[in-house]
Each structure stands twice: as structure tokens, then as C-alpha cells.
Short mmCIF file of C-alpha atoms in Angstrom, two decimals:
data_model
loop_
_atom_site.label_atom_id
_atom_site.label_comp_id
_atom_site.label_asym_id
_atom_site.label_seq_id
_atom_site.Cartn_x
_atom_site.Cartn_y
_atom_site.Cartn_z
CA MET A 1 121.46 10.70 17.07
CA ILE A 2 118.95 13.67 16.93
CA LYS A 3 116.21 11.23 16.91
CA ASN A 4 117.42 9.51 20.04
CA ILE A 5 117.73 12.87 21.78
CA TYR A 6 114.19 13.92 21.10
CA GLN A 7 113.06 10.38 22.06
CA LEU A 8 114.97 10.89 25.38
CA GLU A 9 113.39 14.38 25.87
CA PHE A 10 109.91 12.87 25.35
CA ASN A 11 110.48 10.17 27.85
CA ILE A 12 111.71 12.68 30.48
CA PHE A 13 108.64 14.83 29.83
CA PHE A 14 106.25 12.00 30.40
CA ARG A 15 107.83 10.93 33.52
CA SER A 16 106.41 13.83 35.19
CA LYS A 17 102.80 13.31 36.52
CA ALA A 18 102.09 17.20 36.02
CA ALA A 19 102.66 16.58 32.25
CA TRP A 20 99.82 13.96 32.22
CA VAL A 21 97.66 16.13 34.37
CA GLY A 22 98.03 19.21 32.16
CA ILE A 23 97.20 16.97 29.05
CA LEU A 24 94.27 15.41 30.70
CA ILE A 25 92.86 18.77 31.80
CA LEU A 26 92.94 19.98 28.23
CA LEU A 27 91.38 16.92 26.78
CA LEU A 28 88.47 16.95 29.32
CA SER A 29 87.89 20.59 29.31
CA GLY A 30 87.92 20.43 25.39
CA ALA A 31 85.57 17.66 25.50
CA GLY A 32 83.32 19.58 27.89
CA GLY A 33 83.70 22.70 25.66
CA LEU A 34 82.42 20.80 22.70
CA TYR A 35 79.59 19.26 24.50
CA PHE A 36 78.22 22.23 26.26
CA GLY A 37 78.79 24.45 23.21
CA LYS A 38 76.80 21.98 21.01
CA GLU A 39 74.08 21.65 23.73
CA PHE A 40 73.70 25.48 23.94
CA ILE A 41 73.34 25.88 20.15
CA ALA A 42 71.03 22.76 20.05
CA GLU A 43 68.68 24.46 22.56
CA GLN A 44 68.34 27.53 20.21
CA ARG A 45 67.80 25.39 17.19
CA ILE A 46 64.97 23.60 19.09
CA VAL A 47 63.49 26.90 19.92
CA ILE A 48 63.72 28.13 16.31
CA GLU A 49 62.09 24.84 15.04
CA LYS A 50 59.25 24.95 17.48
CA ALA A 51 58.60 28.80 16.63
CA GLY A 52 58.09 27.72 12.99
CA LYS A 53 55.41 25.25 14.04
CA LEU A 54 53.83 27.75 16.40
CA GLN A 55 53.70 30.29 13.69
CA GLU A 56 51.51 28.06 11.52
CA GLN A 57 49.26 27.34 14.46
CA HIS A 58 49.20 31.26 15.37
CA ILE A 59 48.11 32.10 11.86
CA ALA A 60 45.49 29.48 11.77
CA LYS A 61 44.08 30.61 15.17
CA ASN A 62 43.91 34.23 14.06
CA LEU A 63 42.22 33.32 10.80
CA LYS A 64 39.63 31.51 12.72
CA TYR A 65 38.87 34.30 15.27
CA HIS A 66 39.81 37.58 13.27
CA GLY A 67 39.54 36.42 9.72
CA LYS A 68 36.73 38.79 9.02
CA ASP A 69 38.91 41.93 9.83
CA LEU A 70 42.17 41.89 8.27
CA GLY A 71 43.44 44.83 10.11
CA LEU A 72 42.64 43.19 13.41
CA LEU A 73 44.22 39.97 12.22
CA LEU A 74 47.50 41.64 11.34
CA PHE A 75 47.53 43.52 14.64
CA TYR A 76 47.81 40.10 16.34
CA ASN A 77 49.53 37.93 13.80
CA LYS A 78 53.43 37.52 14.26
CA PHE A 79 55.99 36.53 11.74
CA ILE A 80 59.11 34.98 12.79
CA ILE A 81 62.69 35.66 11.63
CA ALA A 82 65.50 33.75 13.26
CA ASN A 83 69.33 34.32 13.33
CA THR A 84 70.04 30.65 12.70
CA PRO A 85 73.36 29.31 14.03
CA ASP A 86 75.46 27.23 11.93
CA ASN A 87 77.67 24.42 13.13
CA TRP A 88 80.58 26.64 13.98
CA ALA A 89 78.52 28.69 16.41
CA ALA A 90 78.78 25.56 18.83
CA PHE A 91 82.64 25.96 18.58
CA ALA A 92 82.52 29.72 19.56
CA ASN A 93 79.10 30.77 21.19
CA GLY A 94 80.26 34.31 21.18
CA GLN A 95 77.34 36.84 21.95
CA ARG A 96 74.64 34.50 21.04
CA ASP A 97 73.65 34.20 24.77
CA ILE A 98 72.96 37.89 25.30
CA ASN A 99 71.63 38.93 21.83
CA PRO A 100 68.15 38.00 20.53
CA TYR A 101 68.37 35.35 18.00
CA LEU A 102 64.59 34.89 17.33
CA LEU A 103 62.02 37.67 16.77
CA SER A 104 58.30 37.33 16.28
CA VAL A 105 57.29 40.65 14.67
CA THR A 106 54.01 42.04 13.58
CA ILE A 107 53.49 44.78 10.99
CA LEU A 108 53.17 47.31 13.80
CA GLY A 109 56.02 49.70 14.84
CA LEU A 110 59.31 47.83 14.53
CA GLU A 111 61.35 49.88 16.99
CA GLY A 112 59.42 48.47 19.84
CA GLN A 113 59.88 44.90 18.79
CA ARG A 114 63.36 44.47 17.37
CA TYR A 115 65.27 44.12 20.70
CA ASP A 116 62.67 41.71 22.36
CA THR A 117 64.50 38.68 24.01
CA ASP A 118 63.97 35.97 26.50
CA LEU A 119 64.55 36.68 30.17
CA ASN A 120 67.87 35.29 31.60
CA ASN A 121 69.42 34.90 34.91
CA PRO A 122 72.07 37.88 35.03
CA THR A 123 74.43 35.60 36.96
CA THR A 124 74.31 33.11 34.19
CA LEU A 125 75.09 35.65 31.53
CA LEU A 126 77.99 37.01 33.60
CA LEU A 127 79.58 33.59 33.84
CA GLY A 128 78.93 32.86 30.07
CA ASN A 129 78.88 29.51 28.29
CA MET A 130 81.78 27.05 28.07
CA ASP A 131 82.70 26.35 24.53
CA MET A 132 85.83 25.27 22.67
CA ALA A 133 86.88 28.86 22.22
CA PHE A 134 86.91 29.43 25.86
CA VAL A 135 89.26 26.27 26.39
CA ILE A 136 91.66 27.49 23.71
CA VAL A 137 91.86 31.17 24.78
CA PHE A 138 91.78 30.70 28.53
CA LEU A 139 92.98 27.16 29.48
CA PHE A 140 95.53 26.24 26.79
CA PRO A 141 97.83 29.21 27.82
CA LEU A 142 97.82 28.19 31.43
CA VAL A 143 98.97 24.60 30.59
CA ILE A 144 101.59 26.08 28.07
CA ILE A 145 102.83 28.19 31.24
CA ALA A 146 102.98 25.15 33.40
CA PHE A 147 104.84 23.13 30.83
CA THR A 148 107.55 25.95 29.94
CA TYR A 149 108.09 28.29 32.89
CA ASN A 150 111.08 26.31 34.32
CA LEU A 151 112.74 24.88 31.26
CA LEU A 152 115.91 26.80 32.05
CA SER A 153 115.47 27.71 35.48
CA ALA A 154 115.14 24.13 36.69
CA GLU A 155 118.49 23.19 35.17
CA GLN A 156 120.09 26.25 36.80
CA GLU A 157 118.61 25.67 40.37
CA SER A 158 119.76 21.84 40.10
CA GLY A 159 123.31 22.85 39.17
CA VAL A 160 123.02 20.88 35.88
CA TRP A 161 123.14 23.95 33.57
CA GLY A 162 126.73 24.67 34.31
CA LEU A 163 127.75 21.17 33.19
CA VAL A 164 125.72 21.36 30.17
CA ARG A 165 127.07 24.62 29.17
CA SER A 166 130.51 23.47 29.51
CA GLN A 167 129.78 20.40 27.34
CA SER A 168 127.61 21.87 24.48
CA PRO A 169 128.78 24.53 22.00
CA VAL A 170 125.35 25.93 21.80
CA PRO A 171 123.50 25.34 25.02
CA VAL A 172 120.37 27.26 23.87
CA GLN A 173 119.70 24.27 21.51
CA ILE A 174 118.92 22.27 24.60
CA ILE A 175 116.30 24.76 25.63
CA TRP A 176 115.02 24.75 22.04
CA ARG A 177 114.60 20.93 22.13
CA LYS A 178 112.59 21.04 25.32
CA LEU A 179 110.44 23.70 23.97
CA VAL A 180 109.87 21.87 20.66
CA ILE A 181 108.72 18.78 22.72
CA ARG A 182 106.08 20.79 24.52
CA ILE A 183 105.08 22.51 21.34
CA VAL A 184 104.50 19.15 19.64
CA ILE A 185 102.51 17.84 22.66
CA ILE A 186 100.42 20.81 22.86
CA PHE A 187 99.60 20.79 19.23
CA GLY A 188 98.98 17.18 19.23
CA VAL A 189 96.33 17.69 21.92
CA LEU A 190 95.01 20.57 19.72
CA LEU A 191 94.70 18.28 16.82
CA VAL A 192 92.86 15.66 18.73
CA LEU A 193 90.26 18.25 19.91
CA LEU A 194 89.90 19.91 16.35
CA GLY A 195 89.52 16.40 14.89
CA SER A 196 86.83 15.60 17.64
CA ALA A 197 85.12 18.94 16.84
CA VAL A 198 84.99 18.06 13.12
CA ILE A 199 83.28 14.90 13.76
CA TYR A 200 81.19 15.82 16.78
CA LEU A 201 79.90 19.34 15.40
CA GLN A 202 79.94 18.21 11.75
CA LEU A 203 82.39 20.93 10.60
CA ALA A 204 83.25 21.26 6.96
CA LEU A 205 87.05 21.20 6.11
CA ASP A 206 87.00 24.33 4.17
CA LEU A 207 88.59 27.74 4.19
CA ARG A 208 86.83 28.63 7.53
CA PHE A 209 88.27 25.60 9.13
CA PHE A 210 91.83 26.48 7.68
CA LEU A 211 91.48 30.05 9.15
CA VAL A 212 90.34 28.82 12.54
CA GLY A 213 93.21 26.41 12.63
CA LEU A 214 95.67 29.10 11.54
CA LEU A 215 94.32 31.65 14.14
CA ILE A 216 94.49 29.16 16.93
CA SER A 217 97.94 27.92 16.09
CA LEU A 218 99.31 31.52 16.12
CA TYR A 219 97.73 32.27 19.35
CA LEU A 220 99.34 29.22 21.03
CA LEU A 221 102.69 30.05 19.46
CA PHE A 222 102.53 33.48 20.86
CA TRP A 223 102.24 31.97 24.35
CA PHE A 224 105.33 29.71 23.58
CA SER A 225 107.01 32.89 22.42
CA LEU A 226 106.20 34.78 25.47
CA SER A 227 107.30 31.92 27.73
CA PHE A 228 110.58 31.63 25.78
CA TRP A 229 111.16 35.34 26.26
CA VAL A 230 110.50 35.18 30.00
CA ILE A 231 112.78 31.99 30.58
CA SER A 232 115.46 33.84 28.47
CA ARG A 233 115.97 36.40 31.14
CA GLY A 234 117.54 33.78 33.31
CA LYS A 235 115.40 34.42 36.43
CA SER A 236 114.23 31.93 39.04
CA SER A 237 111.40 29.35 38.56
CA ASN A 238 109.26 31.31 40.97
CA HIS A 239 109.82 34.53 39.23
CA ASN A 240 109.08 32.99 35.77
CA ALA A 241 105.83 31.49 36.89
CA VAL A 242 104.58 34.74 38.66
CA SER A 243 105.57 36.79 35.65
CA LEU A 244 103.73 34.35 33.04
CA ILE A 245 100.66 34.16 35.25
CA ALA A 246 100.68 38.04 35.64
CA PHE A 247 100.75 38.30 31.77
CA TRP A 248 97.74 35.81 31.52
CA VAL A 249 95.75 37.77 34.00
CA VAL A 250 96.58 41.18 32.49
CA LEU A 251 96.02 40.00 28.77
CA ASN A 252 92.91 37.82 29.28
CA ILE A 253 91.07 39.26 32.23
CA ILE A 254 92.10 42.82 33.16
CA SER A 255 92.70 44.40 29.75
CA PRO A 256 89.24 43.15 28.37
CA ALA A 257 87.58 44.44 31.38
CA LEU A 258 89.18 47.86 31.18
CA LEU A 259 88.57 47.92 27.45
CA ASN A 260 84.87 47.30 28.05
CA VAL A 261 84.64 50.07 30.84
CA TRP A 262 86.44 52.51 28.45
CA LEU A 263 84.15 51.66 25.47
CA THR A 264 81.23 52.21 27.58
CA GLN A 265 82.21 55.57 28.57
CA GLN A 266 83.64 56.56 25.27
CA TYR A 267 80.71 55.26 23.17
CA PRO A 268 77.67 55.59 25.58
CA VAL A 269 74.34 54.70 23.94
CA PRO A 270 71.82 57.01 25.47
CA GLU A 271 69.91 56.61 22.17
CA ALA A 272 68.61 53.29 23.34
CA LEU A 273 66.22 55.06 25.81
CA GLU A 274 65.56 57.94 23.39
CA ASN A 275 64.64 55.39 20.69
CA VAL A 276 62.04 53.86 22.97
CA VAL A 277 60.53 57.16 24.04
CA LYS A 278 60.56 58.72 20.41
CA GLN A 279 58.85 55.50 19.05
CA ARG A 280 56.19 55.50 21.78
CA GLU A 281 55.68 59.38 21.54
CA GLY A 282 55.63 59.26 17.79
CA TYR A 283 52.80 56.80 17.83
CA HIS A 284 50.71 57.74 20.87
CA GLU A 285 50.60 61.48 20.33
CA LYS A 286 48.92 60.88 16.87
CA TRP A 287 45.72 59.97 18.68
CA ASP A 288 45.31 63.68 19.80
CA LEU A 289 46.17 65.09 16.33
CA ASP A 290 44.10 65.68 13.32
CA LYS A 291 44.30 62.66 11.03
CA SER A 292 45.55 64.68 8.10
CA VAL A 293 48.94 65.34 9.98
CA THR A 294 49.57 61.73 10.35
CA MET A 295 48.49 60.78 6.75
CA ASP A 296 50.52 63.70 5.08
CA LYS A 297 53.65 62.41 6.81
CA PHE A 298 52.70 58.90 5.97
CA TYR A 299 52.21 59.82 2.37
CA ALA A 300 55.68 61.46 2.35
CA HIS A 301 57.16 58.28 3.39
CA TYR A 302 55.04 56.14 1.03
CA PRO A 303 53.80 58.23 -1.93
CA GLN A 304 52.63 55.09 -3.68
CA PHE A 305 49.84 54.59 -1.16
CA LYS A 306 48.13 57.95 -2.03
CA LYS A 307 46.02 56.05 -4.64
CA TYR A 308 44.14 54.29 -1.94
CA PRO A 309 41.07 56.37 -0.81
CA PHE A 310 41.47 57.50 2.84
CA PRO A 311 38.00 57.27 4.87
CA ALA A 312 38.66 60.57 6.79
CA ASP A 313 35.01 60.48 7.94
CA LEU A 314 35.44 57.37 10.12
CA THR A 315 36.38 57.83 13.82
CA PHE A 316 38.98 54.93 13.40
CA SER A 317 40.30 53.05 10.42
CA TRP A 318 43.06 50.56 10.07
CA TYR A 319 44.52 52.83 7.20
CA TRP A 320 45.07 55.68 9.88
CA TYR A 321 46.23 53.23 12.71
CA TYR A 322 48.95 51.61 10.66
CA ALA A 323 50.05 55.16 9.33
CA MET A 324 50.38 55.98 13.01
CA GLN A 325 52.57 53.04 13.74
CA GLN A 326 54.78 53.92 10.80
CA MET A 327 55.24 57.36 12.14
CA GLY A 328 56.42 56.08 15.43
CA ASP A 329 59.16 54.27 13.63
CA ASP A 330 59.97 57.27 11.48
CA GLU A 331 60.32 59.59 14.32
CA ALA A 332 62.60 57.01 16.18
CA GLY A 333 64.50 56.46 13.00
CA ALA A 334 67.23 59.08 13.68
CA SER A 335 67.93 57.76 17.23
CA SER A 336 67.88 54.12 15.94
CA ASP A 337 70.53 55.00 13.19
CA ARG A 338 72.70 56.69 15.77
CA MET A 339 72.54 53.90 18.19
CA ALA A 340 73.54 51.55 15.26
CA GLU A 341 76.34 53.85 14.31
CA LYS A 342 77.72 53.73 18.02
CA LEU A 343 77.60 50.00 18.05
CA HIS A 344 79.55 49.90 14.70
CA GLN A 345 82.02 52.41 16.24
CA ARG A 346 82.45 50.24 19.22
CA GLN A 347 82.99 47.32 17.03
CA ASN A 348 85.65 49.06 14.88
CA PHE A 349 87.53 50.57 17.85
CA THR A 350 87.64 47.06 19.43
CA GLN A 351 89.18 45.65 16.32
CA ILE A 352 91.83 48.39 16.38
CA SER A 353 92.52 48.69 20.03
CA THR A 354 93.12 44.90 20.68
CA LEU A 355 96.06 44.59 18.22
CA LEU A 356 98.31 44.28 21.17
CA LEU A 357 96.13 41.84 23.09
CA PRO A 358 96.29 38.46 21.33
CA GLY A 359 93.76 36.79 23.66
CA ILE A 360 90.98 39.22 22.54
CA GLN A 361 91.97 38.95 18.94
CA ALA A 362 91.74 35.26 19.05
CA GLN A 363 88.34 35.41 20.66
CA LEU A 364 87.03 38.04 18.23
CA GLY A 365 88.48 36.10 15.31
CA LEU A 366 86.92 32.90 16.34
CA ASN A 367 83.43 34.66 16.99
CA SER A 368 83.48 36.26 13.52
CA LEU A 369 84.28 33.08 11.84
CA ALA A 370 81.47 31.35 13.81
CA GLY A 371 79.00 34.17 13.09
CA SER A 372 78.33 34.81 16.80
CA ASP A 373 80.04 38.29 17.10
CA LEU A 374 78.56 41.72 17.40
CA GLN A 375 78.74 42.40 13.64
CA ASN A 376 76.63 39.34 13.02
CA GLN A 377 74.04 40.69 15.53
CA LEU A 378 74.05 44.24 13.74
CA ASP A 379 73.64 42.51 10.24
CA PHE A 380 70.73 40.55 11.78
CA GLN A 381 69.06 43.73 12.99
CA ARG A 382 69.23 44.99 9.39
CA ALA A 383 67.87 41.71 8.04
CA VAL A 384 64.99 42.26 10.53
CA SER A 385 64.26 45.74 9.31
CA ILE A 386 64.28 44.61 5.53
CA TYR A 387 61.97 41.56 6.46
CA HIS A 388 59.55 43.90 8.35
CA GLU A 389 59.43 46.32 5.57
CA LYS A 390 58.77 43.46 3.19
CA LEU A 391 55.77 42.54 5.24
CA ARG A 392 54.43 46.04 5.49
CA LEU A 393 54.67 46.55 1.65
CA GLN A 394 52.86 43.26 1.16
CA PHE A 395 49.94 43.84 3.57
CA TYR A 396 49.50 47.71 3.39
CA PRO A 397 47.94 47.71 0.00
CA VAL A 398 45.46 44.86 0.87
CA ILE A 399 44.50 46.66 4.06
CA PHE A 400 44.09 50.03 2.39
CA SER A 401 42.09 48.75 -0.53
CA GLY A 402 39.69 46.98 1.84
CA GLY A 403 41.00 43.56 0.96
CA THR A 404 39.96 40.39 3.05
CA ALA A 405 42.05 37.64 4.65
CA GLU A 406 40.68 35.07 2.12
CA SER A 407 42.72 37.10 -0.80
CA ILE A 408 46.03 36.30 0.92
CA ASP A 409 47.94 32.85 0.43
CA TRP A 410 48.87 32.37 4.19
CA LYS A 411 50.74 29.21 3.36
CA GLN A 412 53.49 31.29 1.73
CA PHE A 413 54.54 32.58 5.21
CA HIS A 414 57.23 30.54 6.72
CA PRO A 415 59.92 31.61 9.31
CA GLU A 416 62.63 33.58 7.74
CA HIS A 417 66.19 32.34 8.42
CA TYR A 418 69.19 34.48 8.64
CA SER A 419 72.81 33.30 8.91
CA SER A 420 76.22 35.05 8.21
CA TYR A 421 79.88 35.06 9.20
CA THR A 422 82.79 37.08 7.90
CA THR A 423 86.52 36.48 7.35
CA ALA A 424 87.25 40.20 6.80
CA THR A 425 89.07 40.90 10.08
CA VAL A 426 90.62 37.50 10.56
CA VAL A 427 93.59 38.42 8.45
CA GLN A 428 94.21 41.41 10.72
CA HIS A 429 94.11 39.25 13.74
CA ILE A 430 96.42 36.70 12.22
CA LEU A 431 99.02 39.35 11.12
CA SER A 432 99.01 41.03 14.45
CA ILE A 433 99.47 37.83 16.44
CA THR A 434 102.23 36.73 14.15
CA ILE A 435 104.12 40.04 14.48
CA ILE A 436 103.86 39.92 18.29
CA ALA A 437 104.95 36.39 18.46
CA LEU A 438 108.00 36.93 16.08
CA ALA A 439 109.01 39.95 18.18
CA LEU A 440 108.82 38.02 21.41
CA TRP A 441 110.80 35.12 20.02
CA GLY A 442 113.52 37.59 18.68
CA CYS A 443 113.75 39.28 22.00
CA GLY A 444 114.25 35.79 23.65
CA LEU A 445 117.01 34.85 21.16
CA TYR A 446 118.72 38.14 21.76
CA ASN A 447 118.57 37.54 25.46
CA PHE A 448 120.27 34.17 25.11
CA ARG A 449 123.03 35.47 22.83
CA ARG A 450 123.66 38.63 24.91
CA LYS A 451 123.99 36.90 28.21
CA THR A 452 127.31 35.10 27.83
CA SER A 453 126.71 33.45 31.21
CA LEU A 454 124.01 31.36 29.59
CA LEU A 455 126.06 30.33 26.77
#
């Protein structure tokens, strides 16, 4: 009996052309999200691969033209470090379109190099890239709204609800059956798209996949719970549609925009300009000072290099020049640390302030699992600093001791690859969305039980 009832509900649902249109929109947009997301990440991988080959050619060219002067060779020679995307980054591109993912650094001052990135069309950056995360966060809720806004009101407006109420001891079960049908269909589409993502993006069926699936499922259930609460109020179809669209606009567009404006004002980053100025002044002013001023500060930073004799009688030496470069970084270090701290504060505040905004939480959670969020970029910047320091400590002794380029094994230098993701904040997002969804579902049930006119 129950099987026949659900089968009848399925047949009624699929008689509507709007239902097929909604499903088709999700499937096509999901396929487009997978394709464009993969293409975007594929372009970055191509650039990283080409950069690795160019580094070998670059080293060979510098050895040919500057091999007799190691200091001059290292002035020009660049070493590549890349924030290499994994397959999940194609699922959720996150901030990989605005943050530098590939840096070619010399052993000169790092602060003037760490934020170098490609030029981009600002309009393109404003629109962003279409990926699977966009389809889930923004398009799935719209189709859920279209499928559910008139579950009760359509019956009331057609005059059928009075007859149903008189013949059924628990009329709310009818609404529940209709809702279950739509949940099954939406999740069926989601499974098709996730299965396609596993094959097309070559995703591993591991803990990360489970967390992504759980986060997405809870996010979609939140929208079903919100729709259930709205229709439980017994208003007209027009009222329900306008209310749900208003919630979508507020939660997914207005609130993120307002939060971004507030974050910019609450955590401004004037240290960005200060960092550039400090680094440039810290280096350029050393040309007008006595060499001992620079070297004393340099030895305070690197006491192990005091053992190398400093040619104070020379007008110019690479020993002194690289010490000046180091001083530029040292004097910009405080502003650089403050800027990083501000960005960490922004990240932490965003995690806390979005507890009531499931759309942002879903996006942040997917980005963190894909390794394409702000935290990943901050970790990459730290990795760049560590790599740059490693290069300095490797080359400084050779330069300061008068070593030659022939004494260095240049074949050991290959592009450094960095990749990371985190699951630390995902549990917070999952719990928050679950609580909100359960609260809305409970409010909807309360409305149905309280309004005897609906029962």
C-alpha cells in the first residue's frame, strides 16, 4: 500500500514539465561545473609544468652568461615553488583564481617577491569561475525552492486540501510524502553528479570524499527544512515563493557581501603598503650608510657568517649586497607578521561569524577540503618563506667564501611543490548546519501541530 502511494507520488511529480526542467538544469550545470572547474585547474597545472622546464633552461642560460660570477648569477637566477592543486581543487576552485599559486624567487629580498602574481581581468575575477561547489551552493537551493514552495498551498488553493484533511487522520503525512519524493530526486541528481565527479576528476573514495558528501547533504537538507518551515505557515504559493527566494538572496548574496565589507573595515591591512615601503627603504637606504652598519645587523641575524672575511676595502661586494637585501626583509618583518596576523584574524572571524549562514559555511567547508581557501594560501606563504630561507642558507656560504658556480650541483634544483588541505573546521560547519536544519524542521512540525485548521 505504502509502495503504491509513493509510486503514485512519483508519477504525479514527473508529469510536471517544470520537474524535468529543474532536474535537467542541475545535471547540465553540474556537468558544466565539473568541466570548467577541471579546465581551470588543468591550466594551472600546465603553467606549473612549463615553469619547471623553464627553470632548467633558465639555470643553464645563467650558467652560460654569468657562470664566472656566482653573486651575479644568483642575482638573476630564479627558483620555483608552486602551490600545486590536487584533484579536489577542480571540484571547488575557491581562491585559487586570485591568489598566486606559482612563485619564482631569487635569493634577494623575499618581501618584494612573495605576492607576485599574473595580471587578470578584474571583471573575470569579479564573476569568478564556475565549479561544482558553485552549482551546489547556489543552484541546488533554487531548484529545491521550485520543487517545494507550493506543496501545501497548491492543495489549499485548488480546494483539495479540505477533502484530504477530512479523510486522513494525519494530513501532515501527505506533505511529508511529497517532500520525501523531492528529497529522493534531488539526492539522486546529487549522487549522479558526485559519481561523475569521482570518475571525471579522479577523486579518491576516502575520508575527504565522505566529509564532502556529508557537508553537501546537510546543506541541501537545510534548504528542505527551510522550505518545510515556510510552507508550514499555511500562506499562499506566491508568499512562499517570495519568502524562500528572499531567504536565498539574503543568505547567499547579501550576507556574504555585508560580511566582506565589515571584515574589510574591522580588519584593514594597511601593513600591505607599509610592508612594501619598509622593504624598499630597508634595502635602498643602506647604499648611503657605512657598510659596518649593514654588516653588524646582518651578523646579528646570522652570527654563523661572521667566520667569513668581509672585504671592507672594496667599493662593492656581493657579501655586502646580499646583506643589504636581508636587511630589507628584516626591517619589513614586523609589518609582514602583522599583515599575516590580520589575515588569520579575518579567517578565524569568518569561521565564527558564519555559523548562522549555511551557504557560506558550505562554501568554506568545500574550499578547505579542496585546499583552495585562504588558510591554504597563508600556509603556502609560510612554505615560500621556509624555501627562500633554505636557498639563502645554501648559497650564502658559497658566495661569502668566494666559491664558484662550478662548486654547486645545479641539477639538484627542481621546482618545489606544496599542497595541503584541512578538515579541522569542517566538523564545525557540519554541526552548525545540522543544528539549524533540525531547528527549522522542528519549527515546521510545531506549526503543523499547532494549527488545527491544517490538521
